[in-house]
mmCIF file of N, CA and C in Angstrom:
data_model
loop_
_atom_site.group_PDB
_atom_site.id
_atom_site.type_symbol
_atom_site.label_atom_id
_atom_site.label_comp_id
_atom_site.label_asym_id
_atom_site.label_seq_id
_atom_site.Cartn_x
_atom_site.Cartn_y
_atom_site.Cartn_z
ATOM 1 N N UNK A 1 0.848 -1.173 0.000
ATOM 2 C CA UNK A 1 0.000 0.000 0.000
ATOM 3 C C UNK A 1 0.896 1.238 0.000
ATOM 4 N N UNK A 2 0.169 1.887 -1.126
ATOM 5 C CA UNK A 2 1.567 3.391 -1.316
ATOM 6 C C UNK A 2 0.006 4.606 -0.652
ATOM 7 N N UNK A 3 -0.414 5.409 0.464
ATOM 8 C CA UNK A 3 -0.823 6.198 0.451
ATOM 9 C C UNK A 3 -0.658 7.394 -0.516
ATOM 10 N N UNK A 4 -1.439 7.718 -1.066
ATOM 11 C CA UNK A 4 -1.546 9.312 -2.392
ATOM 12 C C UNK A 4 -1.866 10.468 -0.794
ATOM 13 N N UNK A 5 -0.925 11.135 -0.832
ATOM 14 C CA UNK A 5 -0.277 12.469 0.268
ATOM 15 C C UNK A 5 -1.563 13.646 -0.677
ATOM 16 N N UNK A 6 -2.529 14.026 0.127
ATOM 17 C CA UNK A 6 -3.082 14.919 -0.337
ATOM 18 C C UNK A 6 -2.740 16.306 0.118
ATOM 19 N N UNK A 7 -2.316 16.568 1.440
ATOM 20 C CA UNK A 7 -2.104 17.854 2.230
ATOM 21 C C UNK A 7 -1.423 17.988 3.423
ATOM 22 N N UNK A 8 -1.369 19.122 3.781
ATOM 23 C CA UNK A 8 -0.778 19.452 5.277
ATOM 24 C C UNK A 8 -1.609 20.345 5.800
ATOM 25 N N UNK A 9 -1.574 20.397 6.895
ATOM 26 C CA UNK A 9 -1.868 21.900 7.230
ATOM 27 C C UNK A 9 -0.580 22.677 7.220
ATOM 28 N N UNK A 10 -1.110 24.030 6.490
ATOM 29 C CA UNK A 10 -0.522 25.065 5.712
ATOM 30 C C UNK A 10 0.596 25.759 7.266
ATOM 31 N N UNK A 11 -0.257 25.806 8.128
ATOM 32 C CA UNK A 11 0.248 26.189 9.742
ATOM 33 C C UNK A 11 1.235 25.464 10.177
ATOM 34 N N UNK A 12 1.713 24.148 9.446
ATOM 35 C CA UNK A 12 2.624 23.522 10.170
ATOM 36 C C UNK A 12 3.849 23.934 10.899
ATOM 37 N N UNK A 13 4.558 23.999 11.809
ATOM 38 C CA UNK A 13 5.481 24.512 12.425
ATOM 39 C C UNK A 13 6.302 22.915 12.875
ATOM 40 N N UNK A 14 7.098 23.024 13.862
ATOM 41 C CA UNK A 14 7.663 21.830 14.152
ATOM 42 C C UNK A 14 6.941 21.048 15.577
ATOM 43 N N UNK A 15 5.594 21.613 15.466
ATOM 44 C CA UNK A 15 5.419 20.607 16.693
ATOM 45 C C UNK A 15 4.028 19.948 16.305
ATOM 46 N N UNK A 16 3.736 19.630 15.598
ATOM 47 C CA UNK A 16 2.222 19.264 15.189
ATOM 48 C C UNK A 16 2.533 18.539 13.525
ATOM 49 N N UNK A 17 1.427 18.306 12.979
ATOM 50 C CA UNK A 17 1.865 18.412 11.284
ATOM 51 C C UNK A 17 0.360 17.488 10.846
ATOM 52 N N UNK A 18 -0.880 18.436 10.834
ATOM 53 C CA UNK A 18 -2.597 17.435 10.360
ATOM 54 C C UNK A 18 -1.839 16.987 9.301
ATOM 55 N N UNK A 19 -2.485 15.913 9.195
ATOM 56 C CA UNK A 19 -2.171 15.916 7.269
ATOM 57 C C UNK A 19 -3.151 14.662 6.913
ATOM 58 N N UNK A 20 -3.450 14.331 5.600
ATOM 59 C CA UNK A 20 -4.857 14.071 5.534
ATOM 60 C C UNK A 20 -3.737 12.896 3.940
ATOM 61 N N UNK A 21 -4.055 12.033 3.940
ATOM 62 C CA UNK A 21 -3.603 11.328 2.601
ATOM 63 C C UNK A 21 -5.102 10.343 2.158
ATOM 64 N N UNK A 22 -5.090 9.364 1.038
ATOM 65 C CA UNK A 22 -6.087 8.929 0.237
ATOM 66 C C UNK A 22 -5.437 6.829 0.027
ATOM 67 N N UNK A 23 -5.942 6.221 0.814
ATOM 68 C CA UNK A 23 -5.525 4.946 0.348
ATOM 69 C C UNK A 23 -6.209 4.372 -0.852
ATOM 70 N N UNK A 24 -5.101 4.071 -1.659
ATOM 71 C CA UNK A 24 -5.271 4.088 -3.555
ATOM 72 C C UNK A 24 -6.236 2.507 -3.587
ATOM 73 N N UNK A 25 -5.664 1.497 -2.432
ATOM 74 C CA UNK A 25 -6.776 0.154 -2.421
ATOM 75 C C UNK A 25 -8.184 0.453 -1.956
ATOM 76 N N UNK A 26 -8.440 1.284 -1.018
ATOM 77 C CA UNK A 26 -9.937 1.329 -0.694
ATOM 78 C C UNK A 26 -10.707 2.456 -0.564
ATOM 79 N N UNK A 27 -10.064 3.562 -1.349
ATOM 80 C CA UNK A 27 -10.554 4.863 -1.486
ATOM 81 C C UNK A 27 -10.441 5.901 0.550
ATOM 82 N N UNK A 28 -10.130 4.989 1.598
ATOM 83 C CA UNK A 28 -10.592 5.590 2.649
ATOM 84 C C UNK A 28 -9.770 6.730 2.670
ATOM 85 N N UNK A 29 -10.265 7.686 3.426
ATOM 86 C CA UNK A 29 -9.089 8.606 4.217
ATOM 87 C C UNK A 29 -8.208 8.453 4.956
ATOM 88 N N UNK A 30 -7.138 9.098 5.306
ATOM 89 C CA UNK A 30 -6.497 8.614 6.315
ATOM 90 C C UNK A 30 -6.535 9.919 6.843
ATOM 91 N N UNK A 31 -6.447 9.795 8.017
ATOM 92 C CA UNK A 31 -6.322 11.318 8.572
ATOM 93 C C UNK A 31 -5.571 11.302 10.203
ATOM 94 N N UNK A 32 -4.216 12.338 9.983
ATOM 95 C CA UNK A 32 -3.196 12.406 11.261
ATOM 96 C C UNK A 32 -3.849 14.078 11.605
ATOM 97 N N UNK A 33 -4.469 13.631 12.956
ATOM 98 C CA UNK A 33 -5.004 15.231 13.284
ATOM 99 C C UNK A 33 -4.388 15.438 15.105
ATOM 100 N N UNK A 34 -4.810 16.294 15.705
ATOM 101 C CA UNK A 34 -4.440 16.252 16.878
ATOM 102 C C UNK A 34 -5.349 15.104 17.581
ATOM 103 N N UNK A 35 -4.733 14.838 18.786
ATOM 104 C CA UNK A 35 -5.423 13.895 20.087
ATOM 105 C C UNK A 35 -6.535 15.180 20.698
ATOM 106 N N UNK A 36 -8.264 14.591 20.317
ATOM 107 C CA UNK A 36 -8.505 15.913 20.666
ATOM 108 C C UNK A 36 -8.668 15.922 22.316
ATOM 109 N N UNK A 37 -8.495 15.020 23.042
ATOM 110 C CA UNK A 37 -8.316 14.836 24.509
ATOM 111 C C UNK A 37 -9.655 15.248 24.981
ATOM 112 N N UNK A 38 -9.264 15.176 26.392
ATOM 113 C CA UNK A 38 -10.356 14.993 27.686
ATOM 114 C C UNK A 38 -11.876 15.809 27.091
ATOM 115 N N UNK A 39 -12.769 16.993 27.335
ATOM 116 C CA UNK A 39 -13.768 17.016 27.318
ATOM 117 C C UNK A 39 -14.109 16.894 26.058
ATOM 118 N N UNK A 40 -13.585 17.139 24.829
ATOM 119 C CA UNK A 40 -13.965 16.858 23.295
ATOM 120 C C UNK A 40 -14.190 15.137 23.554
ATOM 121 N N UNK A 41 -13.596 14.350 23.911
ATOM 122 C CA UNK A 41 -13.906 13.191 23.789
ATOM 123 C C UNK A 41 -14.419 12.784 24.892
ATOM 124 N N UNK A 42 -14.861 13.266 25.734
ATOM 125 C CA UNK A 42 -16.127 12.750 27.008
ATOM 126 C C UNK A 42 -17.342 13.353 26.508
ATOM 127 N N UNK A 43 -17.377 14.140 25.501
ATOM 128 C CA UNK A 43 -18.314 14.727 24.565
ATOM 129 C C UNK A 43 -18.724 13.557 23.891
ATOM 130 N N UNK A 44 -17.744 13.445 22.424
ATOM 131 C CA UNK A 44 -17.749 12.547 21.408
ATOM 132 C C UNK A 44 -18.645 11.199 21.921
ATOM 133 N N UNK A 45 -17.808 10.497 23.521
ATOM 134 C CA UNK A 45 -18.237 9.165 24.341
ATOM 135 C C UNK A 45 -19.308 9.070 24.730
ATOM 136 N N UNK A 46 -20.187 10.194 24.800
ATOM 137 C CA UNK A 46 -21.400 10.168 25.383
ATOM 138 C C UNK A 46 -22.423 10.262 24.817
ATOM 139 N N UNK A 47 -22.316 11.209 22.886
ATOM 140 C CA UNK A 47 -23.053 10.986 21.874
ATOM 141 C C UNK A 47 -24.043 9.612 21.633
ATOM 142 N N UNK A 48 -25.101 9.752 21.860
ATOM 143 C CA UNK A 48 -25.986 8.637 21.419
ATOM 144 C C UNK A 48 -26.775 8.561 20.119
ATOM 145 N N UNK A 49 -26.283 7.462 19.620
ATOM 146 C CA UNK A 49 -26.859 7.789 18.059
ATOM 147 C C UNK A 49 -27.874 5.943 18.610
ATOM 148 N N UNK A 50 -28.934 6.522 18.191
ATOM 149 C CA UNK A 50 -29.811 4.743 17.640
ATOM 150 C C UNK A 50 -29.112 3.842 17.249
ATOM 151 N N UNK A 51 -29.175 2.425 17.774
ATOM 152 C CA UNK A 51 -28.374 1.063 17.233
ATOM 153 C C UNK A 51 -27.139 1.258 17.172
ATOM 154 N N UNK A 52 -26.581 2.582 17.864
ATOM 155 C CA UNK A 52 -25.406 2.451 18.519
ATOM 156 C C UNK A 52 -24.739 1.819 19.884
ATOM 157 N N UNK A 53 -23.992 1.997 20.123
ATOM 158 C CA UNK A 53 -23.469 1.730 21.856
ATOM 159 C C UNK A 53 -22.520 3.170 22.002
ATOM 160 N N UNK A 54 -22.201 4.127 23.130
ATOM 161 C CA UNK A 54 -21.742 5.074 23.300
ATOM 162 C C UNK A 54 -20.323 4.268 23.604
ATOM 163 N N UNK A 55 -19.522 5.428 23.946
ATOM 164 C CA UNK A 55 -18.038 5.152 24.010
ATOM 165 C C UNK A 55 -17.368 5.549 22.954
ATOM 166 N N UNK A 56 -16.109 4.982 22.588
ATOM 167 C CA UNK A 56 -14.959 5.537 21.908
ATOM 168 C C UNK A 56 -14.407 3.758 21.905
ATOM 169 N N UNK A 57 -14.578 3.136 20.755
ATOM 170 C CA UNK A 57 -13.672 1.568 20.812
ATOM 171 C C UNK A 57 -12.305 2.056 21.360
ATOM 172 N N UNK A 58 -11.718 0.843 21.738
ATOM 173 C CA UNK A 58 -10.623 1.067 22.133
ATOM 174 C C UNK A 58 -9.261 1.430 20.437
ATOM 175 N N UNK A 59 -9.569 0.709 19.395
ATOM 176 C CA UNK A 59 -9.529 0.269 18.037
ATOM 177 C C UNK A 59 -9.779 2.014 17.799
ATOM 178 N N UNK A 60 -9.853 2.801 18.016
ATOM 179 C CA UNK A 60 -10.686 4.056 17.229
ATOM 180 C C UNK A 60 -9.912 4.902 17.823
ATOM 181 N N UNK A 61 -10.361 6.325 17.713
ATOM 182 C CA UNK A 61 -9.171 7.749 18.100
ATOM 183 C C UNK A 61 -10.418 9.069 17.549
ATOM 184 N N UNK A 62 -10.730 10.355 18.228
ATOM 185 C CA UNK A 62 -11.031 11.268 17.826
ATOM 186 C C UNK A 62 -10.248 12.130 17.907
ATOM 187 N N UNK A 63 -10.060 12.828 16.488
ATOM 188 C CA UNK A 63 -8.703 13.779 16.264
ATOM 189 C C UNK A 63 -9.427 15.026 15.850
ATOM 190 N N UNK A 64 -8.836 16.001 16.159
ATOM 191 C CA UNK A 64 -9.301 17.115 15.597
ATOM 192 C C UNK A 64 -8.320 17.665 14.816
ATOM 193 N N UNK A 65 -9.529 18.099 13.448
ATOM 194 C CA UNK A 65 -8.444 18.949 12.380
ATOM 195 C C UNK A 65 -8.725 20.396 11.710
ATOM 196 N N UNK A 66 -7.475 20.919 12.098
ATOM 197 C CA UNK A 66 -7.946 22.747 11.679
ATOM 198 C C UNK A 66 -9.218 23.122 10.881
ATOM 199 N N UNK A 67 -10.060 24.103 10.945
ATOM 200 C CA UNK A 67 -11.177 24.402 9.649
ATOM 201 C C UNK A 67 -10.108 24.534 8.827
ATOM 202 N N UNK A 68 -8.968 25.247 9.139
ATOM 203 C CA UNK A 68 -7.894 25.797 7.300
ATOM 204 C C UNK A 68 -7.961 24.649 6.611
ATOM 205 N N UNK A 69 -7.827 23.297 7.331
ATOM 206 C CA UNK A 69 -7.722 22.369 6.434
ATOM 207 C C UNK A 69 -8.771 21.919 5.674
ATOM 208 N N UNK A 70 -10.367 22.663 5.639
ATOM 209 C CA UNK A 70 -11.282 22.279 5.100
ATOM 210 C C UNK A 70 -11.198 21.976 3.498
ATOM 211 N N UNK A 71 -10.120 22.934 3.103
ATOM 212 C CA UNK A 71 -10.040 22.690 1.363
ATOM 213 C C UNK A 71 -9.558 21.559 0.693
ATOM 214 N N UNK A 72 -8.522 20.791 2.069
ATOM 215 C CA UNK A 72 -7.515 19.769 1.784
ATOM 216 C C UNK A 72 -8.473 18.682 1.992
ATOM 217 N N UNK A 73 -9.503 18.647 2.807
ATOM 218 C CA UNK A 73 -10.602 17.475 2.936
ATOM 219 C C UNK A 73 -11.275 17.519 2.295
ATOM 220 N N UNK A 74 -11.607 18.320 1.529
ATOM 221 C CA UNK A 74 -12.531 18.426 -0.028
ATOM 222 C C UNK A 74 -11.882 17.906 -0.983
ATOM 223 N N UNK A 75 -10.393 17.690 -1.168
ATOM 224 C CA UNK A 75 -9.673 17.205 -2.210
ATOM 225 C C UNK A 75 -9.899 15.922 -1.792
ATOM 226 N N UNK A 76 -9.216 15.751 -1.005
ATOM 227 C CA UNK A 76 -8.823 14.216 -0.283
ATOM 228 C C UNK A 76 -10.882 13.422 -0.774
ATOM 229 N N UNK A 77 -11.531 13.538 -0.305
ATOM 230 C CA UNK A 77 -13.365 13.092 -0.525
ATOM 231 C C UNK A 77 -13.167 13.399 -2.133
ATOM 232 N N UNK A 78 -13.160 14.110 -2.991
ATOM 233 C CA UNK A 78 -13.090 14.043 -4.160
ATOM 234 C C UNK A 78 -12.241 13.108 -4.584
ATOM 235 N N UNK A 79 -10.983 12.717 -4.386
ATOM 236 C CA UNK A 79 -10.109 11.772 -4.652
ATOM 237 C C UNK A 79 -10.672 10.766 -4.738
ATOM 238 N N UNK A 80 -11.188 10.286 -3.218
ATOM 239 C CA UNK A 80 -11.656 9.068 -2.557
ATOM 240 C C UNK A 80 -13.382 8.849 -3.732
ATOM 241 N N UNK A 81 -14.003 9.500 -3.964
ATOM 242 C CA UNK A 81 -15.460 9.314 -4.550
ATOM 243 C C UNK A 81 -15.084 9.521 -5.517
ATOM 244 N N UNK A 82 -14.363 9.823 -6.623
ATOM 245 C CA UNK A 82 -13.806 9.095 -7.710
ATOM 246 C C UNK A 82 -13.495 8.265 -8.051
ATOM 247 N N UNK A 83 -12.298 7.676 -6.994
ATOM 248 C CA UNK A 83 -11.865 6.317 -7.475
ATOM 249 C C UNK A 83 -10.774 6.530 -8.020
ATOM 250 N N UNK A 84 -10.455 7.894 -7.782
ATOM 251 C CA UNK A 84 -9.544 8.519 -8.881
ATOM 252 C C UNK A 84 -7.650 7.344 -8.645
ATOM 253 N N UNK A 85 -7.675 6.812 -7.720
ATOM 254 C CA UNK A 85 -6.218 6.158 -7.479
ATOM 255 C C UNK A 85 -6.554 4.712 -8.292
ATOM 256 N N UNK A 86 -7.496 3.933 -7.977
ATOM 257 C CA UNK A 86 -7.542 2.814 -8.979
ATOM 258 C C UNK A 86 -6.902 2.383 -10.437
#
């Protein structure tokens, strides 16, 4: 598996680095965002959606990623709903 590198955030400095790439076998996203930690994710854990179960799998992660990066996640979903790496 070769990930297709769609972006960064533009803000990068040396202590962070979002960045958002496109896996060419199954169209998913990949996405490296921050750990969004304690009340964002006692938030996220407590969300009840129908024929769900609440929590956070252990298998799973909620990351948060800049709005700047909204343009780079529009590429990256266009990529991916194309098919365009196939």
């Amino acid at each position: 598996m070769t990930l297709r590198f769609i972006g960064i955030d533009p803000n990068t400095g040396g202590n962070g680095s979002p960045t958002v790439w496109v896996d060419p076998e199954t169209d998913d996203l990949v996405i490296q965002g921050w750990r969004a930690g304690g009340q964002t994710e006692k938030e996220c854990a407590g969300f009840e959606i129908q024929g769900h179960a609440t929590g956070i799998p252990a298998h799973e992660a909620v990351v948060r990623i800049p709005a700047r990066m909204v343009s780079i996640l529009r590429e990256a979903c266009d990529v991916a709903e194309r098919g365009e790496l196939r």
